[in-house]
Amino acid sequence: MGREFVEIFDEWVHTYDDSVSGKDEEYRDVFVKYNEILQAVADATIGPVVEFGVGTGNLTEKLLARRLEVVGVEPNEAMRKATAEKLADLTLIDGDFLEFQAGIKPQSFVSSYAFHHLTDAEKAQAFKIYAEQLPAGGKVVFADTLFASESAKKEIVAFEQTRGHANLVEDLNREYYTTVPVMEKLATDAGFTVKLSRMNNYVFLIDATKK
């Protein structure tokens, strides 16, 4: 359920905002147009909304700026603490993509840079859970790293190796980054129409609407 990666964020909580702002050269390409990506998620969202993997609250702030009711779901205690200090009025709970008790009837489920913590089988399970909880017209809006194909993934991993980006390569090999065709199938099989838009060389906007 992605919980095997929770402890990684004990470290990331101190560096995440620097990385997304482009200060970490190794991850710079992953976070190109970061604010635009988060805004695209927020703009496609209807409330009330459940946000998974709140992290340091960057997407949350954009959702709240649209005056949406937000419940944040974050499995990492250090991240929850950091976000609670920044956004004191936010309802923030311990949970993950598959196990959560939001206490609202959501119109949208959203996330940024986190869905890859689930295997493809778990992603399929997640979409089914969301389909059960959403009304017709409800949304799943995720921004996450996807690859056009498995061969494209291998090519970019090899490219990052030549750049000496060992930490990024480790991430790409360790976590469960999937492909565009697989993501489309997982969403459509669960009863969503899905639109995928490339946001940078790594990230796609996944905009799925329940039929």
Coordinates of N, CA and C in Angstrom, one line a residue, residues 1-168:
M1 N 0.8 -1.2 0.0 CA 0.0 0.0 0.0 C 0.8 1.3 0.0
G2 N 2.1 1.1 -0.4 CA 3.0 2.3 -0.4 C 3.6 2.6 1.0
R3 N 3.1 1.9 2.0 CA 3.6 2.2 3.4 C 5.1 1.8 3.5
E4 N 5.6 1.0 2.6 CA 7.0 0.7 2.7 C 7.9 1.8 2.4
F5 N 7.3 2.9 1.9 CA 8.1 4.1 1.6 C 8.0 5.2 2.6
V6 N 7.2 5.0 3.6 CA 6.8 6.1 4.5 C 8.1 6.7 5.2
E7 N 9.0 5.8 5.6 CA 10.2 6.3 6.4 C 11.1 7.2 5.5
I8 N 11.1 7.0 4.2 CA 11.9 7.9 3.3 C 11.5 9.4 3.5
F9 N 10.3 9.6 3.9 CA 9.9 11.0 4.0 C 10.2 11.7 5.3
D10 N 10.8 10.9 6.2 CA 11.4 11.5 7.4 C 12.5 12.4 7.0
E11 N 13.2 12.0 6.0 CA 14.3 12.7 5.4 C 13.9 13.8 4.5
W12 N 12.9 13.5 3.6 CA 12.4 14.4 2.6 C 11.7 15.6 3.2
V13 N 11.2 15.5 4.4 CA 10.4 16.6 5.0 C 11.3 17.8 5.1
H14 N 12.6 17.6 5.3 CA 13.5 18.7 5.4 C 14.0 19.3 4.1
T15 N 13.9 18.5 3.0 CA 14.5 18.9 1.7 C 13.5 19.0 0.6
Y16 N 12.3 18.6 0.8 CA 11.3 18.5 -0.3 C 11.0 19.8 -0.9
D17 N 10.8 20.9 -0.2 CA 10.5 22.1 -0.8 C 11.6 22.7 -1.6
D18 N 12.9 22.5 -1.1 CA 14.0 22.9 -1.9 C 14.1 22.1 -3.2
S19 N 13.8 20.8 -3.2 CA 13.8 20.0 -4.4 C 12.8 20.5 -5.4
V20 N 11.6 20.7 -5.0 CA 10.5 21.1 -5.9 C 10.7 22.5 -6.5
S21 N 11.5 23.3 -5.8 CA 11.8 24.6 -6.3 C 12.9 24.7 -7.2
G22 N 13.6 23.5 -7.5 CA 14.6 23.4 -8.4 C 16.0 23.6 -7.9
K23 N 16.1 23.6 -6.6 CA 17.5 23.8 -5.9 C 18.3 22.5 -6.0
D24 N 17.6 21.4 -6.1 CA 18.3 20.1 -6.2 C 18.4 19.7 -7.7
E25 N 19.6 19.9 -8.2 CA 19.9 19.7 -9.6 C 19.5 18.3 -10.1
E26 N 19.7 17.3 -9.2 CA 19.4 15.9 -9.6 C 18.0 15.7 -10.0
Y27 N 17.1 16.3 -9.2 CA 15.6 16.1 -9.4 C 15.0 17.3 -10.2
R28 N 15.8 18.2 -10.7 CA 15.2 19.4 -11.3 C 14.2 19.1 -12.4
D29 N 14.6 18.1 -13.3 CA 13.7 17.8 -14.4 C 12.4 17.2 -14.0
V30 N 12.4 16.5 -12.9 CA 11.1 15.9 -12.4 C 10.1 17.0 -11.9
F31 N 10.7 18.1 -11.4 CA 9.8 19.1 -10.9 C 9.7 20.4 -11.8
V32 N 10.1 20.3 -13.0 CA 9.9 21.4 -14.0 C 8.4 21.7 -14.0
K33 N 8.1 23.0 -13.9 CA 6.7 23.5 -13.9 C 5.9 23.0 -12.7
Y34 N 6.6 22.8 -11.6 CA 5.9 22.3 -10.4 C 4.7 23.0 -10.0
N35 N 4.8 24.3 -9.9 CA 3.6 25.1 -9.5 C 2.5 25.0 -10.5
E36 N 2.8 25.0 -11.8 CA 1.8 24.8 -12.8 C 1.1 23.5 -12.8
I37 N 1.9 22.5 -12.4 CA 1.4 21.1 -12.3 C 0.4 21.0 -11.2
L38 N 0.7 21.6 -10.0 CA -0.2 21.6 -8.9 C -1.4 22.4 -9.2
Q39 N -1.2 23.6 -9.9 CA -2.4 24.4 -10.2 C -3.3 23.6 -11.1
A40 N -2.8 22.9 -12.1 CA -3.6 22.1 -13.0 C -4.4 21.1 -12.2
V41 N -3.8 20.4 -11.2 CA -4.6 19.5 -10.4 C -5.7 20.2 -9.7
A42 N -5.4 21.4 -9.0 CA -6.4 22.1 -8.3 C -7.5 22.6 -9.2
D43 N -7.2 23.1 -10.4 CA -8.2 23.6 -11.3 C -9.1 22.6 -11.8
A44 N -8.7 21.3 -11.9 CA -9.5 20.2 -12.4 C -10.4 19.6 -11.3
T45 N -10.2 20.0 -10.1 CA -10.8 19.4 -8.9 C -12.2 20.1 -8.5
I46 N -13.1 19.3 -8.1 CA -14.4 19.8 -7.5 C -14.4 19.3 -6.1
G47 N -15.1 20.0 -5.2 CA -15.1 19.7 -3.8 C -16.4 19.2 -3.4
P48 N -16.4 18.5 -2.2 CA -15.3 18.3 -1.3 C -14.2 17.4 -1.8
V49 N -13.0 17.5 -1.3 CA -11.9 16.7 -1.9 C -11.1 16.0 -0.8
V50 N -10.6 14.8 -1.1 CA -9.7 14.1 -0.3 C -8.4 14.1 -1.1
E51 N -7.3 14.6 -0.4 CA -6.0 14.7 -1.0 C -5.1 13.6 -0.3
F52 N -4.5 12.8 -1.1 CA -3.6 11.7 -0.6 C -2.1 12.2 -0.7
G53 N -1.3 11.9 0.3 CA 0.1 12.2 0.2 C 0.3 13.7 0.3
V54 N -0.3 14.4 1.3 CA -0.3 15.8 1.4 C 1.1 16.4 1.5
G55 N 2.1 15.6 2.1 CA 3.4 16.1 2.1 C 3.6 17.4 2.9
T56 N 4.2 18.4 2.3 CA 4.4 19.7 3.0 C 3.2 20.7 2.7
G57 N 2.2 20.2 2.0 CA 1.0 21.0 1.9 C 0.9 21.9 0.7
N58 N 1.8 21.7 -0.3 CA 1.9 22.7 -1.4 C 0.6 22.6 -2.3
L59 N 0.2 21.4 -2.6 CA -1.1 21.3 -3.4 C -2.3 21.7 -2.5
T60 N -2.2 21.3 -1.3 CA -3.3 21.7 -0.4 C -3.6 23.2 -0.4
E61 N -2.5 24.0 -0.4 CA -2.7 25.4 -0.4 C -3.5 25.9 -1.6
K62 N -3.2 25.3 -2.7 CA -3.9 25.7 -4.0 C -5.3 25.2 -4.0
L63 N -5.6 24.1 -3.4 CA -7.0 23.6 -3.2 C -7.8 24.6 -2.3
L64 N -7.1 24.9 -1.2 CA -7.8 25.8 -0.2 C -8.0 27.2 -0.8
A65 N -7.1 27.6 -1.7 CA -7.2 28.9 -2.3 C -8.5 29.0 -3.2
R66 N -8.9 27.8 -3.7 CA -10.1 27.7 -4.5 C -11.4 27.6 -3.6
R67 N -11.1 27.7 -2.3 CA -12.2 27.6 -1.3 C -12.9 26.2 -1.3
L68 N -12.1 25.2 -1.6 CA -12.6 23.8 -1.5 C -12.5 23.2 -0.1
E69 N -13.5 22.4 0.3 CA -13.3 21.7 1.5 C -12.3 20.5 1.3
V70 N -11.3 20.4 2.1 CA -10.2 19.5 1.9 C -10.0 18.7 3.2
V71 N -9.9 17.3 3.0 CA -9.4 16.5 4.0 C -8.1 15.9 3.5
G72 N -7.0 16.1 4.3 CA -5.7 15.6 3.9 C -5.4 14.3 4.5
V73 N -4.8 13.4 3.6 CA -4.5 12.0 4.1 C -2.9 11.9 3.9
E74 N -2.2 11.6 5.0 CA -0.8 11.6 4.9 C -0.3 10.5 5.9
P75 N 0.5 9.5 5.4 CA 0.9 8.4 6.3 C 2.2 8.7 7.1
N76 N 2.9 9.8 6.7 CA 4.2 10.0 7.4 C 3.9 11.1 8.5
E77 N 4.3 10.7 9.7 CA 4.1 11.6 10.8 C 4.8 12.9 10.8
A78 N 6.1 12.9 10.3 CA 6.8 14.1 10.2 C 6.2 15.1 9.2
M79 N 5.7 14.5 8.1 CA 5.0 15.4 7.1 C 3.7 15.9 7.6
R80 N 3.0 15.1 8.4 CA 1.7 15.6 9.0 C 2.0 16.7 9.9
K81 N 3.1 16.6 10.7 CA 3.4 17.7 11.6 C 3.8 19.0 10.9
A82 N 4.6 18.8 9.9 CA 5.0 20.0 9.1 C 3.8 20.7 8.5
T83 N 2.9 19.9 7.9 CA 1.7 20.5 7.3 C 0.8 21.1 8.3
A84 N 0.6 20.5 9.4 CA -0.2 21.0 10.5 C 0.2 22.3 11.0
E85 N 1.6 22.5 11.0 CA 2.1 23.8 11.5 C 1.9 24.9 10.4
K86 N 1.9 24.5 9.1 CA 1.7 25.5 8.1 C 0.2 25.8 7.8
L87 N -0.7 24.8 8.0 CA -2.1 24.9 7.7 C -2.9 24.4 8.9
A88 N -3.0 25.2 9.9 CA -3.5 24.8 11.2 C -4.9 24.4 11.1
D89 N -5.7 24.9 10.2 CA -7.2 24.6 10.1 C -7.5 23.4 9.3
L90 N -6.5 22.8 8.7 CA -6.7 21.7 7.8 C -7.1 20.4 8.6
T91 N -8.1 19.7 8.1 CA -8.4 18.4 8.6 C -7.4 17.4 8.0
L92 N -6.5 16.8 8.9 CA -5.4 16.0 8.4 C -5.4 14.7 9.1
I93 N -5.4 13.6 8.4 CA -5.5 12.3 9.0 C -4.4 11.3 8.6
D94 N -4.1 10.4 9.4 CA -3.2 9.3 9.1 C -3.9 8.3 8.2
G95 N -3.4 8.0 7.0 CA -4.0 7.1 6.1 C -3.2 7.0 4.8
D96 N -3.7 6.3 3.8 CA -3.0 6.1 2.6 C -4.0 6.0 1.4
F97 N -3.5 5.6 0.2 CA -4.4 5.6 -0.9 C -5.5 4.5 -0.8
L98 N -5.3 3.5 0.0 CA -6.2 2.4 0.1 C -7.0 2.3 1.4
E99 N -6.4 2.9 2.4 CA -7.0 2.8 3.8 C -7.1 4.2 4.3
F100 N -8.3 4.8 4.5 CA -8.5 6.1 5.0 C -9.9 6.3 5.4
Q101 N -10.1 7.1 6.4 CA -11.5 7.4 6.9 C -11.6 8.9 6.9
A102 N -12.0 9.4 5.7 CA -12.0 10.9 5.5 C -13.2 11.6 6.2
G103 N -14.3 10.9 6.5 CA -15.4 11.6 7.2 C -16.2 12.5 6.4
I104 N -16.0 12.5 5.0 CA -16.8 13.4 4.1 C -17.2 12.5 2.9
K105 N -18.2 13.1 2.2 CA -18.6 12.5 0.9 C -17.8 13.2 -0.2
P106 N -16.7 12.7 -0.7 CA -15.9 13.4 -1.6 C -16.5 13.5 -3.0
Q107 N -16.2 14.6 -3.7 CA -16.5 14.8 -5.1 C -15.2 14.5 -5.9
S108 N -14.0 14.6 -5.2 CA -12.8 14.4 -5.9 C -11.8 13.7 -5.0
F109 N -10.9 12.9 -5.6 CA -9.7 12.4 -4.9 C -8.5 13.0 -5.7
V110 N -7.5 13.6 -5.0 CA -6.4 14.2 -5.7 C -5.1 13.8 -5.1
S111 N -4.0 13.9 -5.8 CA -2.7 13.6 -5.3 C -1.7 14.2 -6.3
S112 N -0.5 14.5 -5.7 CA 0.6 14.9 -6.6 C 1.9 14.1 -6.2
Y113 N 2.6 13.6 -7.2 CA 3.9 12.9 -7.0 C 3.8 11.8 -5.9
A114 N 2.8 11.0 -5.9 CA 2.7 10.0 -4.9 C 2.1 8.6 -5.3
F115 N 1.3 8.6 -6.4 CA 0.6 7.4 -6.7 C 1.5 6.2 -7.1
H116 N 2.8 6.6 -7.5 CA 3.7 5.6 -7.9 C 4.2 4.7 -6.7
H117 N 3.8 5.1 -5.5 CA 4.1 4.3 -4.3 C 3.3 3.0 -4.2
L118 N 2.3 2.9 -5.1 CA 1.5 1.7 -5.2 C 1.9 0.8 -6.4
T119 N 1.8 -0.5 -6.2 CA 2.0 -1.4 -7.4 C 0.8 -1.2 -8.3
D120 N 0.9 -1.7 -9.6 CA -0.2 -1.6 -10.5 C -1.4 -2.3 -10.0
A121 N -1.3 -3.4 -9.3 CA -2.4 -4.1 -8.7 C -3.1 -3.3 -7.7
E122 N -2.3 -2.6 -6.9 CA -2.8 -1.7 -5.8 C -3.5 -0.4 -6.4
K123 N -2.9 0.1 -7.5 CA -3.5 1.2 -8.2 C -4.9 0.8 -8.7
A124 N -5.0 -0.4 -9.3 CA -6.3 -0.9 -9.7 C -7.3 -1.0 -8.6
Q125 N -6.8 -1.5 -7.5 CA -7.7 -1.5 -6.3 C -8.1 -0.1 -5.8
A126 N -7.2 0.8 -5.9 CA -7.5 2.2 -5.5 C -8.6 2.8 -6.4
F127 N -8.5 2.6 -7.7 CA -9.5 3.2 -8.6 C -10.9 2.6 -8.3
K128 N -10.9 1.3 -8.0 CA -12.2 0.7 -7.6 C -12.8 1.3 -6.3
I129 N -11.9 1.5 -5.4 CA -12.4 2.1 -4.1 C -13.0 3.5 -4.4
Y130 N -12.2 4.3 -5.2 CA -12.7 5.7 -5.5 C -14.0 5.6 -6.3
A131 N -14.1 4.7 -7.2 CA -15.4 4.6 -8.0 C -16.6 4.3 -7.1
E132 N -16.3 3.5 -6.1 CA -17.4 3.2 -5.1 C -17.8 4.4 -4.3
Q133 N -16.9 5.3 -4.0 CA -17.2 6.4 -3.1 C -17.7 7.6 -3.9
L134 N -17.3 7.8 -5.2 CA -17.7 9.0 -5.9 C -19.0 8.9 -6.6
P135 N -19.7 10.0 -6.7 CA -20.9 10.1 -7.5 C -20.6 10.1 -9.0
A136 N -21.5 9.9 -9.8 CA -21.3 10.1 -11.3 C -20.8 11.6 -11.5
G137 N -19.8 11.7 -12.3 CA -19.1 13.0 -12.5 C -18.0 13.3 -11.5
G138 N -17.9 12.5 -10.5 CA -16.8 12.7 -9.5 C -15.4 12.5 -10.2
K139 N -14.4 13.1 -9.6 CA -13.1 13.1 -10.2 C -12.0 12.4 -9.4
V140 N -11.1 11.9 -10.2 CA -9.8 11.5 -9.6 C -8.7 12.3 -10.4
V141 N -8.0 13.1 -9.8 CA -7.0 14.0 -10.4 C -5.7 13.8 -9.8
F142 N -4.8 13.1 -10.5 CA -3.5 12.8 -9.9 C -2.4 13.4 -10.9
A143 N -1.4 14.0 -10.3 CA -0.2 14.3 -11.1 C 0.9 13.3 -10.7
D144 N 1.5 12.6 -11.6 CA 2.5 11.6 -11.2 C 3.4 11.3 -12.4
T145 N 4.6 10.7 -12.1 CA 5.5 10.3 -13.1 C 4.9 9.1 -13.8
L146 N 4.8 9.1 -15.2 CA 4.4 8.0 -16.0 C 5.4 8.0 -17.2
F147 N 5.5 6.8 -17.8 CA 6.3 6.6 -19.0 C 5.5 6.1 -20.1
A148 N 5.9 6.5 -21.3 CA 5.1 6.2 -22.5 C 5.1 4.7 -22.7
S149 N 6.1 4.0 -22.3 CA 6.3 2.6 -22.5 C 7.4 2.1 -21.5
E150 N 7.5 0.8 -21.4 CA 8.5 0.2 -20.5 C 9.9 0.5 -21.2
S151 N 10.0 0.5 -22.5 CA 11.3 0.8 -23.1 C 11.6 2.3 -22.9
A152 N 10.7 3.2 -22.9 CA 10.9 4.6 -22.6 C 11.4 4.7 -21.2
K153 N 10.9 4.0 -20.3 CA 11.4 4.0 -18.9 C 12.8 3.6 -18.8
K154 N 13.2 2.5 -19.5 CA 14.5 2.0 -19.5 C 15.5 3.0 -20.1
E155 N 15.1 3.7 -21.1 CA 15.9 4.7 -21.7 C 16.2 5.9 -20.8
I156 N 15.2 6.4 -20.1 CA 15.4 7.5 -19.2 C 16.2 7.1 -18.0
V157 N 16.0 5.9 -17.5 CA 16.9 5.4 -16.4 C 18.3 5.4 -16.8
A158 N 18.6 4.9 -18.0 CA 19.9 4.8 -18.6 C 20.5 6.2 -18.7
F159 N 19.7 7.1 -19.2 CA 20.1 8.5 -19.4 C 20.5 9.1 -18.0
E160 N 19.7 8.9 -17.0 CA 20.0 9.5 -15.7 C 21.2 8.9 -15.1
Q161 N 21.5 7.6 -15.4 CA 22.7 7.0 -15.0 C 24.0 7.7 -15.6
T162 N 23.9 8.0 -16.9 CA 25.0 8.7 -17.5 C 25.2 10.1 -16.9
R163 N 24.2 10.7 -16.3 CA 24.3 12.0 -15.7 C 24.8 11.9 -14.2
G164 N 25.0 10.7 -13.8 CA 25.4 10.5 -12.4 C 24.4 10.7 -11.3
H165 N 23.1 10.6 -11.7 CA 22.0 10.9 -10.8 C 21.6 9.6 -10.1
A166 N 22.5 9.1 -9.2 CA 22.3 7.8 -8.5 C 21.1 7.8 -7.7
N167 N 20.7 8.8 -7.0 CA 19.6 8.8 -6.1 C 18.3 8.7 -6.9
L168 N 18.2 9.5 -8.0 CA 17.0 9.5 -8.9 C 16.9 8.1 -9.5

